[in-house]
mmCIF file of C-alpha atoms and ligand atoms in Angstrom:
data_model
loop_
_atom_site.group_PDB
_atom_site.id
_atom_site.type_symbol
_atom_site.label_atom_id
_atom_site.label_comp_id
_atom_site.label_asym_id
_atom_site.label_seq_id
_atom_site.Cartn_x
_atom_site.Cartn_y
_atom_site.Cartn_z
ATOM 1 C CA UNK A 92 89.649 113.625 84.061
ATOM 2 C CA UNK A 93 92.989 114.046 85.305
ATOM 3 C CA UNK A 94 94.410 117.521 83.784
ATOM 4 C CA UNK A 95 97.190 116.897 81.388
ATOM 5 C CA UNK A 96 99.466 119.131 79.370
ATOM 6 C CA UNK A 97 100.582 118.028 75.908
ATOM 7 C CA UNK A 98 103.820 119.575 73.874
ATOM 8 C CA UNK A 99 102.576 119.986 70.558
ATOM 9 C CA UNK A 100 105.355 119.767 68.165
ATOM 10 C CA UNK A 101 105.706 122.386 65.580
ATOM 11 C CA UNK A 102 107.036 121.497 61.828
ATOM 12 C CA UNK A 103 107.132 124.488 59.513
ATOM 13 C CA UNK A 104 106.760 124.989 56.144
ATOM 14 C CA UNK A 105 109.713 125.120 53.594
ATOM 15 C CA UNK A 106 107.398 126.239 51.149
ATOM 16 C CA UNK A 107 105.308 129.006 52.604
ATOM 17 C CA UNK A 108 102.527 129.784 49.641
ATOM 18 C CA UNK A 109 101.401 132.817 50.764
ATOM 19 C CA UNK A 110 103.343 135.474 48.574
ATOM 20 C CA UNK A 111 101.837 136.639 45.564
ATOM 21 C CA UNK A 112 98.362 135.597 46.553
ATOM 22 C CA UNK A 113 95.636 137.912 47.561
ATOM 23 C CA UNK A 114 93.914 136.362 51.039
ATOM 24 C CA UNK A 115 91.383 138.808 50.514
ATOM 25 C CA UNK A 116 90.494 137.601 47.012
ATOM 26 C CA UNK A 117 89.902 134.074 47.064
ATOM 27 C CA UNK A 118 87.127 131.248 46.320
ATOM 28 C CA UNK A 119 85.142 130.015 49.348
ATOM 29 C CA UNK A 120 86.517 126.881 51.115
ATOM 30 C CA UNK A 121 89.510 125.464 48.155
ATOM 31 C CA UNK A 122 92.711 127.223 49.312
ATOM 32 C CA UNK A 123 94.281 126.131 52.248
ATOM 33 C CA UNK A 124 96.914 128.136 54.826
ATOM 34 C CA UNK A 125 100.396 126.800 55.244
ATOM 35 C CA UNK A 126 99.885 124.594 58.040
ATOM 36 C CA UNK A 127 97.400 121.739 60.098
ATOM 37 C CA UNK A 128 97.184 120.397 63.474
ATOM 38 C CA UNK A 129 97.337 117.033 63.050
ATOM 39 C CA UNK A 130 96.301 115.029 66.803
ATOM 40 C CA UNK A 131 95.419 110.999 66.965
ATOM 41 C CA UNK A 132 94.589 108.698 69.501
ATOM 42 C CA UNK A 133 94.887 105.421 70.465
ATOM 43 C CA UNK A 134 92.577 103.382 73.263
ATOM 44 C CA UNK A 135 92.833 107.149 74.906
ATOM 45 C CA UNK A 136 96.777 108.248 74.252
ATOM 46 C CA UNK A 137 97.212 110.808 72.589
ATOM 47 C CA UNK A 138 99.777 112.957 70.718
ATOM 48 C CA UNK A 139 99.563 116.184 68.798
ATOM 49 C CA UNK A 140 101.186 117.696 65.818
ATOM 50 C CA UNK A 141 101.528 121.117 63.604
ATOM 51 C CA UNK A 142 102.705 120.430 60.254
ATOM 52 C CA UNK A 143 102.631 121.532 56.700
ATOM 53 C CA UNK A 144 98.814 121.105 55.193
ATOM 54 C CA UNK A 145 99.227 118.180 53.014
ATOM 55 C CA UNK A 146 97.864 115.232 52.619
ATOM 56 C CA UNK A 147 97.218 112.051 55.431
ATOM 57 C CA UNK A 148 97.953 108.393 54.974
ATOM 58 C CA UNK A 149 95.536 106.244 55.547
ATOM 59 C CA UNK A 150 93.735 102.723 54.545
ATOM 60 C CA UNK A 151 90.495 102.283 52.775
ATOM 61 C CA UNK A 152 89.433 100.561 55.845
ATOM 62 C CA UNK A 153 89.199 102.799 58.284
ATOM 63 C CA UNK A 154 85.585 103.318 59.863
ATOM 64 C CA UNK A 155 84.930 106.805 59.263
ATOM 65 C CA UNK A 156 84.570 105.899 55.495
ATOM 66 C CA UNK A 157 82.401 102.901 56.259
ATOM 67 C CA UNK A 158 80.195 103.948 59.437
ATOM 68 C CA UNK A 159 80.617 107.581 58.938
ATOM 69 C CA UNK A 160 82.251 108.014 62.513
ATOM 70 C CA UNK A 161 83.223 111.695 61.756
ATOM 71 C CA UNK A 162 82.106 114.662 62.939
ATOM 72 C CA UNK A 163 83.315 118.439 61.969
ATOM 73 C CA UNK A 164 83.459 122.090 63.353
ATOM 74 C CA UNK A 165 83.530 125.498 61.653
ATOM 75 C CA UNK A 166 84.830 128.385 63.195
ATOM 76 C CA UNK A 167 86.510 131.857 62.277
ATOM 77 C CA UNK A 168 89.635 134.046 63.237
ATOM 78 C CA UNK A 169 89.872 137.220 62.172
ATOM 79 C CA UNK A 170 92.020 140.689 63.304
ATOM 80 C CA UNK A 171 92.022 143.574 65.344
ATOM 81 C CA UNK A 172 92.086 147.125 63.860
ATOM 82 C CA UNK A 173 96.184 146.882 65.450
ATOM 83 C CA UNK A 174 96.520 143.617 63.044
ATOM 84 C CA UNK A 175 96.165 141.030 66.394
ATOM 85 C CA UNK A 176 94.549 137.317 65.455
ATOM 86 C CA UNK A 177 91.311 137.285 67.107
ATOM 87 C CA UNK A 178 89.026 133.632 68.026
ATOM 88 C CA UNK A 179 85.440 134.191 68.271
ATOM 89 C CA UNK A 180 83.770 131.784 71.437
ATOM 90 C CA UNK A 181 86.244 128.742 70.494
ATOM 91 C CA UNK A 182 85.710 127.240 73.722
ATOM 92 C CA UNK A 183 81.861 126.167 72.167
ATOM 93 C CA UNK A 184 83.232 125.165 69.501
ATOM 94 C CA UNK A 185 85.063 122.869 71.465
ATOM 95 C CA UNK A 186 82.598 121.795 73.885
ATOM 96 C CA UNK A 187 80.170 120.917 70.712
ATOM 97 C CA UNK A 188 82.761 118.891 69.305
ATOM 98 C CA UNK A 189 82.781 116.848 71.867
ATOM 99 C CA UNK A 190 79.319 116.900 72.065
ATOM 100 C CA UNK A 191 79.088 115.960 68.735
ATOM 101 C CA UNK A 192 81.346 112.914 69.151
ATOM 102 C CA UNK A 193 79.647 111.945 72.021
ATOM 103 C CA UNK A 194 76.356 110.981 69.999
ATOM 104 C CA UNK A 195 78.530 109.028 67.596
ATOM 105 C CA UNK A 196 80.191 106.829 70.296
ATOM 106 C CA UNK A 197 83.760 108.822 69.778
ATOM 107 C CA UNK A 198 85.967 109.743 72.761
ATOM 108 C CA UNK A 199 86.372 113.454 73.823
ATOM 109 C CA UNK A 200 88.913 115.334 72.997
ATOM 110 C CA UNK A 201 91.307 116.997 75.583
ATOM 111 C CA UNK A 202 90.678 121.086 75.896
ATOM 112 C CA UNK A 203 94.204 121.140 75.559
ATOM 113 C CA UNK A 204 94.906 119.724 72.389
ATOM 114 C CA UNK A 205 91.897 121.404 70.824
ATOM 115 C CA UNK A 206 92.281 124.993 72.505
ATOM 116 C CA UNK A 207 96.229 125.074 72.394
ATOM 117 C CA UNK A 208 96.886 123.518 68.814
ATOM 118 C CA UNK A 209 93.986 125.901 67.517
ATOM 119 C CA UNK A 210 96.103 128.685 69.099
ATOM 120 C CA UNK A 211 99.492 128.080 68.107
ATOM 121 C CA UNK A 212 98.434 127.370 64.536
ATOM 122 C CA UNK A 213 96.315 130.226 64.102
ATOM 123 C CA UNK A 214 99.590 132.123 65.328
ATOM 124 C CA UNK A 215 101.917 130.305 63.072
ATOM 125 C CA UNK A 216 99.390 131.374 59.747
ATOM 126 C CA UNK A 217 98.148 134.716 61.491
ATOM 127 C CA UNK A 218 99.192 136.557 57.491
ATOM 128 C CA UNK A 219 96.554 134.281 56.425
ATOM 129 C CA UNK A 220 93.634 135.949 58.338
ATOM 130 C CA UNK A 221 92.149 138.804 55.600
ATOM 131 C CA UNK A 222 91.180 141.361 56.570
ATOM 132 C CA UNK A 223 88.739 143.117 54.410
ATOM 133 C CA UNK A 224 84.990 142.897 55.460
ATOM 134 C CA UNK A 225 83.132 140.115 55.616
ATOM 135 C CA UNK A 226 86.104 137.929 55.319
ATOM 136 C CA UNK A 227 87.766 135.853 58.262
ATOM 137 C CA UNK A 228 90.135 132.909 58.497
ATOM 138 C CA UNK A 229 87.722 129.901 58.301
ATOM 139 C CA UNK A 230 88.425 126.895 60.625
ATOM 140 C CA UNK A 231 87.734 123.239 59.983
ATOM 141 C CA UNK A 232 88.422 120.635 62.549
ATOM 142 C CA UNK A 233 87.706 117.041 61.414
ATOM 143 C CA UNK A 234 87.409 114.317 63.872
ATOM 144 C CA UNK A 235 87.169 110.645 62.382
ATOM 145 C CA UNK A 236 87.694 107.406 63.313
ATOM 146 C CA UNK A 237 90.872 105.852 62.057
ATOM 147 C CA UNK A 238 90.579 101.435 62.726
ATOM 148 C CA UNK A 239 91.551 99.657 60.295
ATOM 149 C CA UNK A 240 88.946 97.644 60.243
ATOM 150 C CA UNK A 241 85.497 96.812 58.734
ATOM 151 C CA UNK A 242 83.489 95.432 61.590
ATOM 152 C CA UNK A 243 80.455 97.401 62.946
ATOM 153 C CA UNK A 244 81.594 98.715 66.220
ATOM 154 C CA UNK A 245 83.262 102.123 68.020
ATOM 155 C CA UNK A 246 86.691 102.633 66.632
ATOM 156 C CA UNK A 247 89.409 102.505 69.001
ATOM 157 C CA UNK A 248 91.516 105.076 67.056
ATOM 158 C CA UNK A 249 90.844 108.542 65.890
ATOM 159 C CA UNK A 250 92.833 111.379 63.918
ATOM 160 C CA UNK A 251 91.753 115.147 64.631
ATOM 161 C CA UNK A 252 92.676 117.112 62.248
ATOM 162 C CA UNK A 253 91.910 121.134 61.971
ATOM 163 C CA UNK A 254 92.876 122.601 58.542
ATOM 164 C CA UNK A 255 92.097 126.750 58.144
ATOM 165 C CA UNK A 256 91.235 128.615 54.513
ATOM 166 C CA UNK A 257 90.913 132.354 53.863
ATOM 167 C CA UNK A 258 87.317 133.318 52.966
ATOM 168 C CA UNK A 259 85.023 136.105 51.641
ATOM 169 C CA UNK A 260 81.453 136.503 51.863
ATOM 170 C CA UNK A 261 79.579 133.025 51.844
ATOM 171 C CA UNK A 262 76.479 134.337 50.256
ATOM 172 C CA UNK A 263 77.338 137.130 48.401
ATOM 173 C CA UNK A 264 73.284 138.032 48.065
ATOM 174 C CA UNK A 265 70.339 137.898 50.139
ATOM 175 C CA UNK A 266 69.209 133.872 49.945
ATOM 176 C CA UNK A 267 66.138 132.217 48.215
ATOM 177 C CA UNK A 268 64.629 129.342 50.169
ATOM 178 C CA UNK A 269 62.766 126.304 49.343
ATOM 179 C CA UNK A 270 60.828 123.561 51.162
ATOM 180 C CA UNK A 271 61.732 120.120 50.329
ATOM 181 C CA UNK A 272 58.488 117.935 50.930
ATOM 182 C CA UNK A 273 60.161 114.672 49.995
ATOM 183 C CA UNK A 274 63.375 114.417 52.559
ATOM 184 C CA UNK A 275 63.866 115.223 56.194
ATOM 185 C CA UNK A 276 66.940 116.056 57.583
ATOM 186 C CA UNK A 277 66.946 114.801 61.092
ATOM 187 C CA UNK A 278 64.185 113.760 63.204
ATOM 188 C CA UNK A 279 63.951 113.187 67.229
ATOM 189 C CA UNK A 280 66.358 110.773 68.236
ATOM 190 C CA UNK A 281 69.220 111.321 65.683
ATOM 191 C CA UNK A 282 72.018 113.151 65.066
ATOM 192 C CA UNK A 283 70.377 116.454 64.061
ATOM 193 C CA UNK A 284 72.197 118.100 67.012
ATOM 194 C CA UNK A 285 75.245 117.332 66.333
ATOM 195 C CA UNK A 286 77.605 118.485 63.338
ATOM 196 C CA UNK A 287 78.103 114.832 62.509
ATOM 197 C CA UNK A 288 79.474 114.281 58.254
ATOM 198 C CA UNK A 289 76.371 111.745 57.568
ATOM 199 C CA UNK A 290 73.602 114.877 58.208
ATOM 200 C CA UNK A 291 75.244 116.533 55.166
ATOM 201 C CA UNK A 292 75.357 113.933 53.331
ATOM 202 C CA UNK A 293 71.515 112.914 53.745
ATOM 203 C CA UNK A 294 71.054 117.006 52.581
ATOM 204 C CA UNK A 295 73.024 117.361 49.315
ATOM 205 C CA UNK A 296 70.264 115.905 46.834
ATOM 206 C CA UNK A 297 67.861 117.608 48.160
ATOM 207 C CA UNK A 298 69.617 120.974 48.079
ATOM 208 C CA UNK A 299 70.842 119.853 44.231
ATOM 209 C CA UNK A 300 67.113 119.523 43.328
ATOM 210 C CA UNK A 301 66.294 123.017 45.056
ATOM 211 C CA UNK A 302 69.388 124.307 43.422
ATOM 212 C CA UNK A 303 67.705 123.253 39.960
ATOM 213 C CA UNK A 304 64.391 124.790 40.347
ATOM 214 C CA UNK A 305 66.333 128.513 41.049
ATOM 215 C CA UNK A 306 66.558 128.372 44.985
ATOM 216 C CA UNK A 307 70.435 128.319 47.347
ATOM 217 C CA UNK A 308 68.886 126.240 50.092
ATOM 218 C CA UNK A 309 66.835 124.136 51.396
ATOM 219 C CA UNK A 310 64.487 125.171 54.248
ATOM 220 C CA UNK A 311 64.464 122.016 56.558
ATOM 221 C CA UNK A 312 60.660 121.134 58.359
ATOM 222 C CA UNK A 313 60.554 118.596 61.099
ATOM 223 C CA UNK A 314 60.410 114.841 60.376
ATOM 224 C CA UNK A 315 57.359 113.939 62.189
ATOM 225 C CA UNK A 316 54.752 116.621 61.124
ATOM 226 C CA UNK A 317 56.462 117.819 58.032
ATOM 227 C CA UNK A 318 54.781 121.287 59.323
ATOM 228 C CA UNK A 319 56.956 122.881 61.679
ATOM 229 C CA UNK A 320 60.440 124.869 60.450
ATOM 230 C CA UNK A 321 63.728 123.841 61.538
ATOM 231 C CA UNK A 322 66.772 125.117 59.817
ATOM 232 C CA UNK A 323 68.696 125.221 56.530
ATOM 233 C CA UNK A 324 71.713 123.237 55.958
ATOM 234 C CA UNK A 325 74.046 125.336 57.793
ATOM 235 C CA UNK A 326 72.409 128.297 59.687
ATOM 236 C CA UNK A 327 69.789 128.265 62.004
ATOM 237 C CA UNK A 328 66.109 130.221 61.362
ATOM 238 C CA UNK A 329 64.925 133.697 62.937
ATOM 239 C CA UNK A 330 62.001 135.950 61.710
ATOM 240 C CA UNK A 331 60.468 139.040 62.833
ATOM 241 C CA UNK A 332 56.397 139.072 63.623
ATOM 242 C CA UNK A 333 54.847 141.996 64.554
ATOM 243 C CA UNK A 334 57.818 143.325 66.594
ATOM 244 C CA UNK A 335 59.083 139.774 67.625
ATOM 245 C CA UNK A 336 62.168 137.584 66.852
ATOM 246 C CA UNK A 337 61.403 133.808 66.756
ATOM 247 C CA UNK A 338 63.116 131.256 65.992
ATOM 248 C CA UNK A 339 63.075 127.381 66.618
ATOM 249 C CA UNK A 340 63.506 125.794 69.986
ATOM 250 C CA UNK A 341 66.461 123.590 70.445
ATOM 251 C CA UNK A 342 64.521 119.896 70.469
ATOM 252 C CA UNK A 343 67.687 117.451 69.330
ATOM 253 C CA UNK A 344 66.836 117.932 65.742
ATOM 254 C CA UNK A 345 68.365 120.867 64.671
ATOM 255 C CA UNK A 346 71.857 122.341 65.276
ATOM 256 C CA UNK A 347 72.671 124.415 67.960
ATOM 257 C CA UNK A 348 74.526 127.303 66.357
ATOM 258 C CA UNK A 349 77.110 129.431 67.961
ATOM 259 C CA UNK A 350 76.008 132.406 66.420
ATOM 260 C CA UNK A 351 72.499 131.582 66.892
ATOM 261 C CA UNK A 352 73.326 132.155 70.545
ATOM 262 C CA UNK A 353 74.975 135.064 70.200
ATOM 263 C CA UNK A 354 72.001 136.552 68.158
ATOM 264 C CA UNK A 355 69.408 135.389 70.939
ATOM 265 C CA UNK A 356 72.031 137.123 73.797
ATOM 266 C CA UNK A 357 72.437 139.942 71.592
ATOM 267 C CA UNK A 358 68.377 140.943 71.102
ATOM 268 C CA UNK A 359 67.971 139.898 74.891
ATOM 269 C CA UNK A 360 70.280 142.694 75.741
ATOM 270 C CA UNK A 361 68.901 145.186 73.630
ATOM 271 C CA UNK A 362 65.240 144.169 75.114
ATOM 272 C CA UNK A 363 64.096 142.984 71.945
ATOM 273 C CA UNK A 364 61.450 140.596 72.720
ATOM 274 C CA UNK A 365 62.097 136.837 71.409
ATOM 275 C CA UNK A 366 60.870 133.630 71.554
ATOM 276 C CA UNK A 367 62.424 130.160 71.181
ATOM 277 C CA UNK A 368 59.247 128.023 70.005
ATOM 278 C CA UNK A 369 58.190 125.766 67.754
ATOM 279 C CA UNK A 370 57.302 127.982 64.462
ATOM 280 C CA UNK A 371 54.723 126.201 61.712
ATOM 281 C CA UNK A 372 55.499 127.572 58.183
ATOM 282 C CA UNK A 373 51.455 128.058 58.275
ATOM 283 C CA UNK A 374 51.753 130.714 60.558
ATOM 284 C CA UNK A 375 54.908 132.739 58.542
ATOM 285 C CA UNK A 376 52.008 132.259 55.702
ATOM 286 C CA UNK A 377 49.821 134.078 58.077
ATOM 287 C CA UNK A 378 51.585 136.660 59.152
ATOM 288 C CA UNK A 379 52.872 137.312 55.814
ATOM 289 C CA UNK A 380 49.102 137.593 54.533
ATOM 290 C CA UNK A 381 48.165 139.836 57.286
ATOM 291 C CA UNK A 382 51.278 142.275 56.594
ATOM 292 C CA UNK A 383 53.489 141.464 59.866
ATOM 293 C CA UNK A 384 56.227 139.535 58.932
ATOM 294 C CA UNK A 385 59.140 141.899 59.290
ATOM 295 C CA UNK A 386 61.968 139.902 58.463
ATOM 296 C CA UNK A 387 63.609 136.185 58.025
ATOM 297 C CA UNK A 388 67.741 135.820 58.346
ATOM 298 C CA UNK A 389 69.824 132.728 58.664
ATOM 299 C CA UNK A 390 72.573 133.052 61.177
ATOM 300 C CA UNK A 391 75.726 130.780 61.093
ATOM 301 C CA UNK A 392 79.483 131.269 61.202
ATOM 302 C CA UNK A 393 80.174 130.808 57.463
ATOM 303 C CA UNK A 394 77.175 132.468 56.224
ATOM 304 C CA UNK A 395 77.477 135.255 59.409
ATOM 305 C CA UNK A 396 73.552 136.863 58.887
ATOM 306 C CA UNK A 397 71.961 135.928 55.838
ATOM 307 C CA UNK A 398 68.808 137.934 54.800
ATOM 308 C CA UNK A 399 66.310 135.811 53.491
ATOM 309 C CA UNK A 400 64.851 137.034 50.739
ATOM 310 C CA UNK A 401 61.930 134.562 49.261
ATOM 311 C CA UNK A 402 60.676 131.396 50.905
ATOM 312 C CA UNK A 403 58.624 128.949 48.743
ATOM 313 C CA UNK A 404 56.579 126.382 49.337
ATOM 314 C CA UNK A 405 54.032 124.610 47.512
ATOM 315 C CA UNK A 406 52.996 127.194 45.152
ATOM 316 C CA UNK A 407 53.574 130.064 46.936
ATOM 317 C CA UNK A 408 56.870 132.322 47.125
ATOM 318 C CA UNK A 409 57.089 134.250 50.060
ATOM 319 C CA UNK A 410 58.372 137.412 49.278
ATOM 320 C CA UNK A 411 60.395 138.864 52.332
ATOM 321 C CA UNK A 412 60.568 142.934 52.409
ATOM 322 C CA UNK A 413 63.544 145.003 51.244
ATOM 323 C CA UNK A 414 66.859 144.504 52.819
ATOM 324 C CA UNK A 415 67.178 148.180 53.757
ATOM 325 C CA UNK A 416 64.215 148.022 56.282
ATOM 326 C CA UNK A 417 65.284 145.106 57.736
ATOM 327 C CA UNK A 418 65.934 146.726 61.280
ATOM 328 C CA UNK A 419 67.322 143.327 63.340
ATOM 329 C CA UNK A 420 69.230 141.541 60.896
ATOM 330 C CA UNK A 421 70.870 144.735 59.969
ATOM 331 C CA UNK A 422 71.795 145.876 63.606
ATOM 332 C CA UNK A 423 72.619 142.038 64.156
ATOM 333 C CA UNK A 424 75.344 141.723 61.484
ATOM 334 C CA UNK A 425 77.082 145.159 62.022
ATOM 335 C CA UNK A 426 77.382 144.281 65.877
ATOM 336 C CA UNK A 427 78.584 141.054 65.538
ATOM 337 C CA UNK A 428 81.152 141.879 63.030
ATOM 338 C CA UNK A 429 82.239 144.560 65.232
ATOM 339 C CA UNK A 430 82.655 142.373 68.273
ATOM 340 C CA UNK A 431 84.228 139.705 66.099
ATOM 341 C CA UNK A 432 87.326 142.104 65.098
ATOM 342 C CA UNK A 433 87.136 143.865 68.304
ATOM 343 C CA UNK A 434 85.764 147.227 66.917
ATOM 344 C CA UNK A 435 83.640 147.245 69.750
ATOM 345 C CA UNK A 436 83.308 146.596 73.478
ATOM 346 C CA UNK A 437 83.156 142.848 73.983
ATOM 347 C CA UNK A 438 81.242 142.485 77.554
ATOM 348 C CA UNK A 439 80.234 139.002 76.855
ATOM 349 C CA UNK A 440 84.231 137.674 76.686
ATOM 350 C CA UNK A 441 83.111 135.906 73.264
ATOM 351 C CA UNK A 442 86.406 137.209 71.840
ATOM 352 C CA UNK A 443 89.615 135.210 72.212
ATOM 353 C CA UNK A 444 93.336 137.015 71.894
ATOM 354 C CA UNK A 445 95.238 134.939 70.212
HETATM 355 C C1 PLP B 22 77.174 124.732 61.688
HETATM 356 C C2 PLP B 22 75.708 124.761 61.496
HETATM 357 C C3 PLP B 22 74.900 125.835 61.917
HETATM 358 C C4 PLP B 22 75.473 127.114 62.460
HETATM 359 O O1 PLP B 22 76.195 126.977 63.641
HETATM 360 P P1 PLP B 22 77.231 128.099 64.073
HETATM 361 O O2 PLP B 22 77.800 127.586 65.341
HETATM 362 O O3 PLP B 22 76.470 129.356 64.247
HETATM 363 O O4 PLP B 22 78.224 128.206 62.973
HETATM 364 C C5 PLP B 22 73.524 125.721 61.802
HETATM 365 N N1 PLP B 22 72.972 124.612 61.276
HETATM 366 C C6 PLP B 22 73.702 123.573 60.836
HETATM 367 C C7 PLP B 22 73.014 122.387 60.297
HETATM 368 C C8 PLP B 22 75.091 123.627 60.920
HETATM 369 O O5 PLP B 22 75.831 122.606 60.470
#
């Protein structure tokens, strides 16, 4: 594709909301900064806007309601110890977009759009970025079809929009997991790879029924065997056996997580032996029995690295061991939170000045 710069208009704020509030004392995902990027297009034109986060316009027709042609991203920008806004590895959060909206027929969108409007608007609400640990600026592009019309096909227009809250913690302690035997989340051949609305969707009773009986999350198994883990609703897997990480192969049914990566990158460099394979919750029942399983964590960008601190299935609770001798998860989180507000040498380039 042809490379093509786009001006991306800038309308500011008359009301700027931030004074008075504390960014560094809010509830997760409900407040939103000052401003959006606001980009559509039309059979492959299009045009790009920053303006004040508010609502959109739009008809009860369009497809994304209908046909669920809308996929999302979630990323995080937080500061330097000299106050600069910092992106951590945008440019996969881009190319998994697009990814995404491949496998639901949508057209790609242009790096520039994505890379430059996520720039200038994370500059334009940079006081919005708190600062104290654990919290970040959370990001949330939307991509959704836009026709106005209720016939089952690809739409032909699209509306990106990316919309940015201040956060805290997402799990504020170490998370209890349960197995869902009746539902499946994605199985070969769907969307499970990509971040597409409908896989959420499919997950929410499921997670309300686990929610009832005392657990946060669902642990997801793989549609076929119903034997073999896959992930929770929005972190990827790892566990320590006898000295090794493991965690699930990428197979198309699971997401592949940004962070994820960086934890696989992270333990390779260190020399920490690891293993992407398929894991049966049999054998965590087995190692747990014989006294080497070390550790379970969930890794994603809102929940950063979750310890995992019971697993249940059937009628047994996996009990995980204490948080304090949790040796990878522990190393894991303080390094990435380091490289993520540039505490620390970054020789990967994940960072992103902004
Ligand atoms: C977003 C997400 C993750 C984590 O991906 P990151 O890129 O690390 O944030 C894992 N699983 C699911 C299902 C997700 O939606």
């Amino acid at each position: 594709m042809a490379a093509q710069t786009y001006s991306i208009e800038i309308e500011q704020s008359s009301e700027p909301r931030l004074r008075g509030l504390d960014v560094n004392n809010v509830p997760f995902g409900k407040l939103f900064s000052d401003h959006m990027l606001v980009a559509t297009v039309e059979r492959g034109t299009w045009s790009a806007k920053i303006v004040p986060y508010g609502k959109l316009e739009m008809s009860p027709s369009i497809s994304a309601l209908h046909y669920g042609q809308s996929v999302f991203e979630g990323m995080k920008a937080y500061k330097s110890p000299q106050g600069e806004p910092l992106l951590f590895r945008p440019h996969a959060n881009f190319h998994r977009i697009n990814r995404s909206a491949e496998r639901l027929c949508m057209p790609p969108i242009p790096e520039d759009i994505f890379m430059e409007g996520l720039q200038q608007l994370i500059r334009l609400d940079a006081d919005w970025i708190p600062t104290r640990p654990g919290s970040a600026l959370y990001i949330r592009p939307v991509y959704f079809a836009t026709d106005e019309s209720i016939g089952l096909r690809p739409s032909e227009r699209y509306t990106l929009a990316i919309m940015t809250c201040p956060v805290g913690a997402y799990y504020a302690e170490p998370v209890k997991l349960t197995i869902a035997p009746q539902y499946v989340r994605a199985f070969p051949g769907g969307t499970g790879a990509a971040k597409a609305a409908g896989n959420y969707a499919g997950s929410l009773l499921a997670d309300r029924e686990a929610k009832h009986r005392g657990y946060d999350n669902v642990l997801w198994l793989d549609g076929i065997h119903h034997k073999y883990i896959e992930e929770c609703g929005t972190m990827n897997v790892f566990f320590a056996i006898d000295g090794v990480v493991v965690t699930p192969a990428l197979q198309g049914t699971i997401l592949p997580g940004i962070t994820r990566d960086s934890v696989l990158t992270l333990l390779r460099d260190w020399g920490i032996p690891v293993e992407e394979r398929a894991i049966a919750l049999d054998e965590l029942l087995e190692a747990a029995d014989a006294g080497t399983l070390q550790e379970a964590f969930g890794a994603g960008t809102a929940a950063t690295i979750a310890h995992i601190d019971t697993i249940h299935t059937g009628d047994r609770e996996l009990q995980l061991p204490p948080i304090g001798d949790r040796k990878y998860a522990n190393l894991l989180l303080k390094k990435l939170a380091d490289i993520k507000t540039a505490k620390t040498d970054d020789p990967y380039g994940w960072v992103v000045r902004v």
